[in-house]
Amino acid sequence: MRQPFVAGNWKLNGSKQLIKNLLEAILDGSKTIKNAEIAVFSPFLYIQQVAELLEGSSIAYGSQNVSEYNAGAYTGEVSAAMLKEFSCKYAIVGHSERRAIYGESDQQVAQKFIMAQHLGIRPILCVGELLEERESGNTEKVVARQLDAVISAAGINAIEAAVIAYEPVWAIGTGKTATPQQAQEVHAFIRERLSRSNDAVATNVRILYGGSVKPNNATELFAQTDIDGGLIGGASLDAADFLAICQAAN
Ligand code: 13P
């Protein structure tokens, strides 16, 4: 049984005050959520504050990125060992904004995945196609390439303890959600791709959908066979919306 999972990616948003208010409201409102796992992803600088606010709760937290390097002359980077020291459970790797704006390659993403996992931090591997890739019929090809880069570098068994997030780039922050059918199709494709290497991994790994998930579309998306929850951007900054999405997964 795959436990439903809702993860809030705050991206480059937040302040000490905003995070305090947001997490207090989420902690209060999540008491009735017993079946779904919840996690939040703040900017690096606030991870310590998030850890303190969430202490003793069942809400997990993690980072939005991680360096592919261990230590050394890599200005501006944060290592997996540092994240481990702050007890991050998860690290998002390969978010489409990292790939598109910061030029992260499939190989770099695979190294980040390996680094996180090596330290016992569960990677949330993001994959997804651009609008032109979907329109030219290349969705599966792109998703397979992104996935295969990690499988060949980390090994198929490494995928089981990780989480995969399918985020069609055209649906991120646009208000244009993939239809539940469009999302389900790609989720099923991902499982099928994984099952070529290992059936158990394909069955057990959680695959989240991300891209304009809101309270009004979450239930139908999460009802799809191969969708195990969501990676939420904009709506995760609003406690009521985020909690409604968590309830949908619950
Ligand atoms: P939105 O929910 O704002 O579309 O963002 C999705 C996302 O990129 C989560 O990682």
mmCIF file of C-alpha atoms and ligand atoms in Angstrom:
data_model
loop_
_atom_site.group_PDB
_atom_site.id
_atom_site.type_symbol
_atom_site.label_atom_id
_atom_site.label_comp_id
_atom_site.label_asym_id
_atom_site.label_seq_id
_atom_site.Cartn_x
_atom_site.Cartn_y
_atom_site.Cartn_z
ATOM 1 C CA MET A 1 0.000 0.000 0.000
ATOM 2 C CA ARG A 2 1.380 3.360 -1.005
ATOM 3 C CA GLN A 3 0.736 6.029 1.621
ATOM 4 C CA PRO A 4 -0.732 9.197 0.073
ATOM 5 C CA PHE A 5 1.695 12.088 0.213
ATOM 6 C CA VAL A 6 1.204 15.843 -0.137
ATOM 7 C CA ALA A 7 4.313 18.003 -0.345
ATOM 8 C CA GLY A 8 4.327 21.804 -0.285
ATOM 9 C CA ASN A 9 7.092 23.420 -2.317
ATOM 10 C CA TRP A 10 7.268 27.045 -1.165
ATOM 11 C CA LYS A 11 9.855 27.927 -3.830
ATOM 12 C CA LEU A 12 11.394 31.414 -3.318
ATOM 13 C CA ASN A 13 8.706 32.598 -0.903
ATOM 14 C CA GLY A 14 8.452 33.143 2.803
ATOM 15 C CA SER A 15 9.754 35.147 5.746
ATOM 16 C CA LYS A 16 10.146 34.266 9.409
ATOM 17 C CA GLN A 17 6.712 35.650 10.135
ATOM 18 C CA LEU A 18 4.966 34.073 7.161
ATOM 19 C CA ILE A 19 6.439 30.663 7.942
ATOM 20 C CA LYS A 20 5.450 30.887 11.604
ATOM 21 C CA ASN A 21 1.854 31.763 10.738
ATOM 22 C CA LEU A 22 1.615 29.225 7.933
ATOM 23 C CA LEU A 23 3.020 26.298 9.923
ATOM 24 C CA GLU A 24 0.982 27.078 13.024
ATOM 25 C CA ALA A 25 -2.165 26.997 10.901
ATOM 26 C CA ILE A 26 -1.094 23.794 9.128
ATOM 27 C CA LEU A 27 -0.209 22.089 12.424
ATOM 28 C CA ASP A 28 -3.555 23.034 13.863
ATOM 29 C CA GLY A 29 -5.578 22.017 10.815
ATOM 30 C CA SER A 30 -3.759 18.762 10.128
ATOM 31 C CA LYS A 31 -4.691 17.027 13.375
ATOM 32 C CA THR A 32 -7.465 15.073 11.660
ATOM 33 C CA ILE A 33 -5.220 13.970 8.788
ATOM 34 C CA LYS A 34 -4.040 10.505 9.732
ATOM 35 C CA ASN A 35 -3.666 8.654 6.438
ATOM 36 C CA ALA A 36 -1.711 11.076 4.291
ATOM 37 C CA GLU A 37 1.897 12.060 4.825
ATOM 38 C CA ILE A 38 2.563 15.806 4.694
ATOM 39 C CA ALA A 39 5.873 17.569 4.051
ATOM 40 C CA VAL A 40 6.966 21.157 3.467
ATOM 41 C CA PHE A 41 9.936 22.550 1.560
ATOM 42 C CA SER A 42 11.158 25.982 2.598
ATOM 43 C CA PRO A 43 14.113 27.919 1.212
ATOM 44 C CA PHE A 44 17.371 26.606 2.783
ATOM 45 C CA LEU A 45 17.717 29.531 5.167
ATOM 46 C CA TYR A 46 14.470 28.720 6.974
ATOM 47 C CA ILE A 47 14.946 24.978 7.400
ATOM 48 C CA GLN A 48 16.109 25.379 11.011
ATOM 49 C CA GLN A 49 13.030 27.467 11.826
ATOM 50 C CA VAL A 50 10.781 24.918 10.109
ATOM 51 C CA ALA A 51 12.458 22.115 12.084
ATOM 52 C CA GLU A 52 11.803 23.923 15.366
ATOM 53 C CA LEU A 53 8.178 24.683 14.545
ATOM 54 C CA LEU A 54 7.488 21.098 13.440
ATOM 55 C CA GLU A 55 9.281 19.408 16.313
ATOM 56 C CA GLY A 56 7.183 16.600 17.774
ATOM 57 C CA SER A 57 4.694 16.687 14.883
ATOM 58 C CA SER A 58 4.270 14.148 12.108
ATOM 59 C CA ILE A 59 4.795 16.739 9.374
ATOM 60 C CA ALA A 60 8.061 16.181 7.546
ATOM 61 C CA TYR A 61 10.295 18.758 5.919
ATOM 62 C CA GLY A 62 13.086 18.940 3.439
ATOM 63 C CA SER A 63 14.986 21.070 0.968
ATOM 64 C CA GLN A 64 14.126 22.294 -2.521
ATOM 65 C CA ASN A 65 17.538 21.367 -3.906
ATOM 66 C CA VAL A 66 20.842 19.792 -2.880
ATOM 67 C CA SER A 67 24.378 20.067 -4.200
ATOM 68 C CA GLU A 68 25.784 17.240 -6.284
ATOM 69 C CA TYR A 69 29.079 17.845 -4.442
ATOM 70 C CA ASN A 70 30.175 16.783 -0.995
ATOM 71 C CA ALA A 71 32.234 19.778 0.066
ATOM 72 C CA GLY A 72 34.801 22.177 -1.325
ATOM 73 C CA ALA A 73 35.008 25.229 -3.547
ATOM 74 C CA TYR A 74 31.370 25.383 -4.675
ATOM 75 C CA THR A 75 30.183 28.855 -3.729
ATOM 76 C CA GLY A 76 26.508 29.080 -2.924
ATOM 77 C CA GLU A 77 25.888 25.359 -2.633
ATOM 78 C CA VAL A 78 24.372 23.324 0.227
ATOM 79 C CA SER A 79 25.434 19.705 0.706
ATOM 80 C CA ALA A 80 23.392 16.653 1.621
ATOM 81 C CA ALA A 81 25.472 16.263 4.788
ATOM 82 C CA MET A 82 24.439 19.764 5.867
ATOM 83 C CA LEU A 83 20.787 18.964 5.200
ATOM 84 C CA LYS A 84 21.178 15.766 7.183
ATOM 85 C CA GLU A 85 22.504 17.764 10.108
ATOM 86 C CA PHE A 86 19.217 19.657 10.095
ATOM 87 C CA SER A 87 17.286 16.349 9.895
ATOM 88 C CA CYS A 88 15.763 16.890 6.461
ATOM 89 C CA LYS A 89 13.800 13.793 5.504
ATOM 90 C CA TYR A 90 13.456 14.695 1.835
ATOM 91 C CA ALA A 91 15.227 16.731 -0.848
ATOM 92 C CA ILE A 92 13.583 17.787 -4.098
ATOM 93 C CA VAL A 93 15.891 17.159 -7.059
ATOM 94 C CA GLY A 94 15.490 18.112 -10.689
ATOM 95 C CA HIS A 95 12.597 20.523 -10.313
ATOM 96 C CA SER A 96 11.806 21.925 -13.750
ATOM 97 C CA GLU A 97 12.702 25.430 -12.551
ATOM 98 C CA ARG A 98 16.183 24.162 -11.648
ATOM 99 C CA ARG A 99 16.478 22.417 -14.985
ATOM 100 C CA ALA A 100 15.206 25.361 -17.042
ATOM 101 C CA ILE A 101 16.521 28.448 -15.196
ATOM 102 C CA TYR A 102 19.765 27.026 -13.788
ATOM 103 C CA GLY A 103 20.544 24.619 -16.586
ATOM 104 C CA GLU A 104 20.671 21.444 -14.504
ATOM 105 C CA SER A 105 21.285 18.438 -16.729
ATOM 106 C CA ASP A 106 19.831 14.951 -16.332
ATOM 107 C CA GLN A 107 23.291 13.794 -15.202
ATOM 108 C CA GLN A 108 23.580 16.536 -12.585
ATOM 109 C CA VAL A 109 20.128 15.692 -11.284
ATOM 110 C CA ALA A 110 21.153 12.035 -11.039
ATOM 111 C CA GLN A 111 24.231 13.030 -8.992
ATOM 112 C CA LYS A 112 22.064 15.118 -6.659
ATOM 113 C CA PHE A 113 19.755 12.149 -6.268
ATOM 114 C CA ILE A 114 22.688 9.913 -5.362
ATOM 115 C CA MET A 115 24.142 12.455 -2.909
ATOM 116 C CA ALA A 116 20.864 12.843 -1.037
ATOM 117 C CA GLN A 117 20.231 9.129 -0.883
ATOM 118 C CA HIS A 118 23.775 8.422 0.245
ATOM 119 C CA LEU A 119 23.107 10.524 3.340
ATOM 120 C CA GLY A 120 19.750 8.874 4.015
ATOM 121 C CA ILE A 121 17.697 11.767 2.640
ATOM 122 C CA ARG A 122 14.891 10.639 0.357
ATOM 123 C CA PRO A 123 15.013 12.369 -3.008
ATOM 124 C CA ILE A 124 11.828 13.611 -4.629
ATOM 125 C CA LEU A 125 12.769 13.335 -8.287
ATOM 126 C CA CYS A 126 10.852 15.730 -10.535
ATOM 127 C CA VAL A 127 10.250 14.882 -14.166
ATOM 128 C CA GLY A 128 8.032 16.485 -16.780
ATOM 129 C CA GLU A 129 7.782 17.783 -20.311
ATOM 130 C CA LEU A 130 7.618 21.286 -21.770
ATOM 131 C CA LEU A 131 4.541 22.381 -23.696
ATOM 132 C CA GLU A 132 6.292 22.049 -27.063
ATOM 133 C CA GLU A 133 7.468 18.572 -26.108
ATOM 134 C CA ARG A 134 3.893 17.531 -25.330
ATOM 135 C CA GLU A 135 2.572 19.140 -28.499
ATOM 136 C CA SER A 136 5.149 17.355 -30.618
ATOM 137 C CA GLY A 137 4.181 14.012 -29.052
ATOM 138 C CA ASN A 138 7.403 13.642 -27.072
ATOM 139 C CA THR A 139 6.073 13.529 -23.509
ATOM 140 C CA GLU A 140 6.983 9.891 -22.901
ATOM 141 C CA LYS A 141 10.355 10.237 -24.556
ATOM 142 C CA VAL A 142 11.305 13.183 -22.327
ATOM 143 C CA VAL A 143 10.035 11.609 -19.113
ATOM 144 C CA ALA A 144 11.791 8.318 -19.956
ATOM 145 C CA ARG A 145 15.073 10.156 -20.593
ATOM 146 C CA GLN A 146 14.861 12.019 -17.254
ATOM 147 C CA LEU A 147 13.993 8.812 -15.419
ATOM 148 C CA ASP A 148 16.559 6.602 -17.157
ATOM 149 C CA ALA A 149 19.395 9.018 -16.304
ATOM 150 C CA VAL A 150 18.706 8.425 -12.612
ATOM 151 C CA ILE A 151 18.095 4.679 -12.948
ATOM 152 C CA SER A 152 21.352 4.160 -14.788
ATOM 153 C CA ALA A 153 23.381 6.269 -12.336
ATOM 154 C CA ALA A 154 21.731 5.234 -9.056
ATOM 155 C CA GLY A 155 20.327 1.802 -9.890
ATOM 156 C CA ILE A 156 16.682 0.761 -9.974
ATOM 157 C CA ASN A 157 16.621 -0.247 -6.300
ATOM 158 C CA ALA A 158 17.442 3.319 -5.288
ATOM 159 C CA ILE A 159 14.108 4.434 -6.737
ATOM 160 C CA GLU A 160 11.958 2.505 -4.274
ATOM 161 C CA ALA A 161 12.811 4.618 -1.235
ATOM 162 C CA ALA A 162 12.570 7.792 -3.278
ATOM 163 C CA VAL A 163 9.495 9.640 -4.529
ATOM 164 C CA ILE A 164 8.828 10.635 -8.118
ATOM 165 C CA ALA A 165 6.929 13.804 -8.994
ATOM 166 C CA TYR A 166 5.465 14.186 -12.455
ATOM 167 C CA GLU A 167 5.154 17.897 -13.134
ATOM 168 C CA PRO A 168 4.246 18.877 -16.685
ATOM 169 C CA VAL A 169 6.064 22.193 -17.062
ATOM 170 C CA TRP A 170 3.121 23.795 -18.894
ATOM 171 C CA ALA A 171 0.920 23.177 -15.856
ATOM 172 C CA ILE A 172 3.219 24.778 -13.275
ATOM 173 C CA GLY A 173 2.016 28.113 -11.958
ATOM 174 C CA THR A 174 -0.192 28.572 -14.996
ATOM 175 C CA GLY A 175 -3.543 27.538 -13.554
ATOM 176 C CA LYS A 176 -3.657 25.018 -16.411
ATOM 177 C CA THR A 177 -3.814 21.616 -14.705
ATOM 178 C CA ALA A 178 -3.279 18.421 -16.617
ATOM 179 C CA THR A 179 -6.611 16.613 -16.772
ATOM 180 C CA PRO A 180 -6.754 13.638 -14.405
ATOM 181 C CA GLN A 181 -6.608 11.403 -17.511
ATOM 182 C CA GLN A 182 -3.542 13.169 -18.938
ATOM 183 C CA ALA A 183 -1.768 12.899 -15.576
ATOM 184 C CA GLN A 184 -2.797 9.264 -15.030
ATOM 185 C CA GLU A 185 -1.485 8.321 -18.476
ATOM 186 C CA VAL A 186 1.999 9.613 -17.686
ATOM 187 C CA HIS A 187 1.985 8.162 -14.164
ATOM 188 C CA ALA A 188 1.099 4.766 -15.612
ATOM 189 C CA PHE A 189 3.851 5.184 -18.187
ATOM 190 C CA ILE A 190 6.376 5.904 -15.410
ATOM 191 C CA ARG A 191 5.346 2.763 -13.526
ATOM 192 C CA GLU A 192 5.521 0.732 -16.710
ATOM 193 C CA ARG A 193 9.000 2.081 -17.427
ATOM 194 C CA LEU A 194 10.179 1.179 -13.918
ATOM 195 C CA SER A 195 8.630 -2.285 -14.146
ATOM 196 C CA ARG A 196 10.932 -3.087 -17.059
ATOM 197 C CA SER A 197 13.743 -3.084 -14.477
ATOM 198 C CA ASN A 198 11.908 -4.138 -11.332
ATOM 199 C CA ASP A 199 8.212 -4.860 -10.765
ATOM 200 C CA ALA A 200 8.266 -4.338 -7.015
ATOM 201 C CA VAL A 201 9.888 -0.926 -7.346
ATOM 202 C CA ALA A 202 7.300 0.070 -9.953
ATOM 203 C CA THR A 203 4.469 -1.010 -7.665
ATOM 204 C CA ASN A 204 5.813 0.487 -4.447
ATOM 205 C CA VAL A 205 7.250 3.857 -5.428
ATOM 206 C CA ARG A 206 5.025 6.858 -4.801
ATOM 207 C CA ILE A 207 4.393 9.101 -7.780
ATOM 208 C CA LEU A 208 3.066 12.588 -7.075
ATOM 209 C CA TYR A 209 1.433 14.916 -9.561
ATOM 210 C CA GLY A 210 2.415 18.591 -9.569
ATOM 211 C CA GLY A 211 1.155 21.558 -11.587
ATOM 212 C CA SER A 212 -1.659 23.876 -10.482
ATOM 213 C CA VAL A 213 -3.109 21.454 -7.942
ATOM 214 C CA LYS A 214 -5.857 23.307 -6.061
ATOM 215 C CA PRO A 215 -8.579 22.279 -3.594
ATOM 216 C CA ASN A 216 -11.083 22.081 -6.461
ATOM 217 C CA ASN A 217 -9.131 19.614 -8.617
ATOM 218 C CA ALA A 218 -7.150 17.619 -6.027
ATOM 219 C CA THR A 219 -9.800 14.980 -5.289
ATOM 220 C CA GLU A 220 -10.204 13.930 -8.890
ATOM 221 C CA LEU A 221 -6.452 13.896 -9.549
ATOM 222 C CA PHE A 222 -5.696 11.868 -6.427
ATOM 223 C CA ALA A 223 -8.454 9.379 -7.296
ATOM 224 C CA GLN A 224 -6.444 8.149 -10.290
ATOM 225 C CA THR A 225 -4.922 4.689 -9.870
ATOM 226 C CA ASP A 226 -1.298 5.732 -10.234
ATOM 227 C CA ILE A 227 -1.404 9.161 -8.582
ATOM 228 C CA ASP A 228 -0.315 8.968 -4.956
ATOM 229 C CA GLY A 229 -0.607 12.613 -3.991
ATOM 230 C CA GLY A 230 0.711 15.991 -5.054
ATOM 231 C CA LEU A 231 3.654 18.359 -5.112
ATOM 232 C CA ILE A 232 1.990 21.694 -4.484
ATOM 233 C CA GLY A 233 3.423 25.120 -5.348
ATOM 234 C CA GLY A 234 1.204 28.201 -5.081
ATOM 235 C CA ALA A 235 -1.579 26.582 -3.061
ATOM 236 C CA SER A 236 0.900 25.396 -0.411
ATOM 237 C CA LEU A 237 1.413 29.011 0.710
ATOM 238 C CA ASP A 238 -2.218 29.250 1.790
ATOM 239 C CA ALA A 239 -2.913 27.141 4.886
ATOM 240 C CA ALA A 240 -6.601 26.596 4.110
ATOM 241 C CA ASP A 241 -5.939 25.562 0.505
ATOM 242 C CA PHE A 242 -3.022 23.341 1.457
ATOM 243 C CA LEU A 243 -5.035 21.631 4.197
ATOM 244 C CA ALA A 244 -7.953 21.069 1.813
ATOM 245 C CA ILE A 245 -5.550 19.378 -0.617
ATOM 246 C CA CYS A 246 -4.127 17.260 2.240
ATOM 247 C CA GLN A 247 -7.694 16.254 3.171
ATOM 248 C CA ALA A 248 -8.308 15.218 -0.441
ATOM 249 C CA ALA A 249 -5.316 12.880 -0.220
ATOM 250 C CA ASN A 250 -6.397 11.641 3.194
HETATM 251 P P1 13P B 1 2.062 25.236 -8.798
HETATM 252 O O1 13P B 1 1.240 24.379 -7.866
HETATM 253 O O2 13P B 1 2.183 26.647 -8.331
HETATM 254 O O3 13P B 1 1.623 25.101 -10.205
HETATM 255 O O4 13P B 1 3.568 24.655 -8.735
HETATM 256 C C1 13P B 1 3.789 23.306 -8.908
HETATM 257 C C2 13P B 1 5.208 23.024 -8.597
HETATM 258 O O5 13P B 1 6.106 23.395 -9.337
HETATM 259 C C3 13P B 1 5.514 22.297 -7.356
HETATM 260 O O6 13P B 1 6.847 21.897 -7.308
#
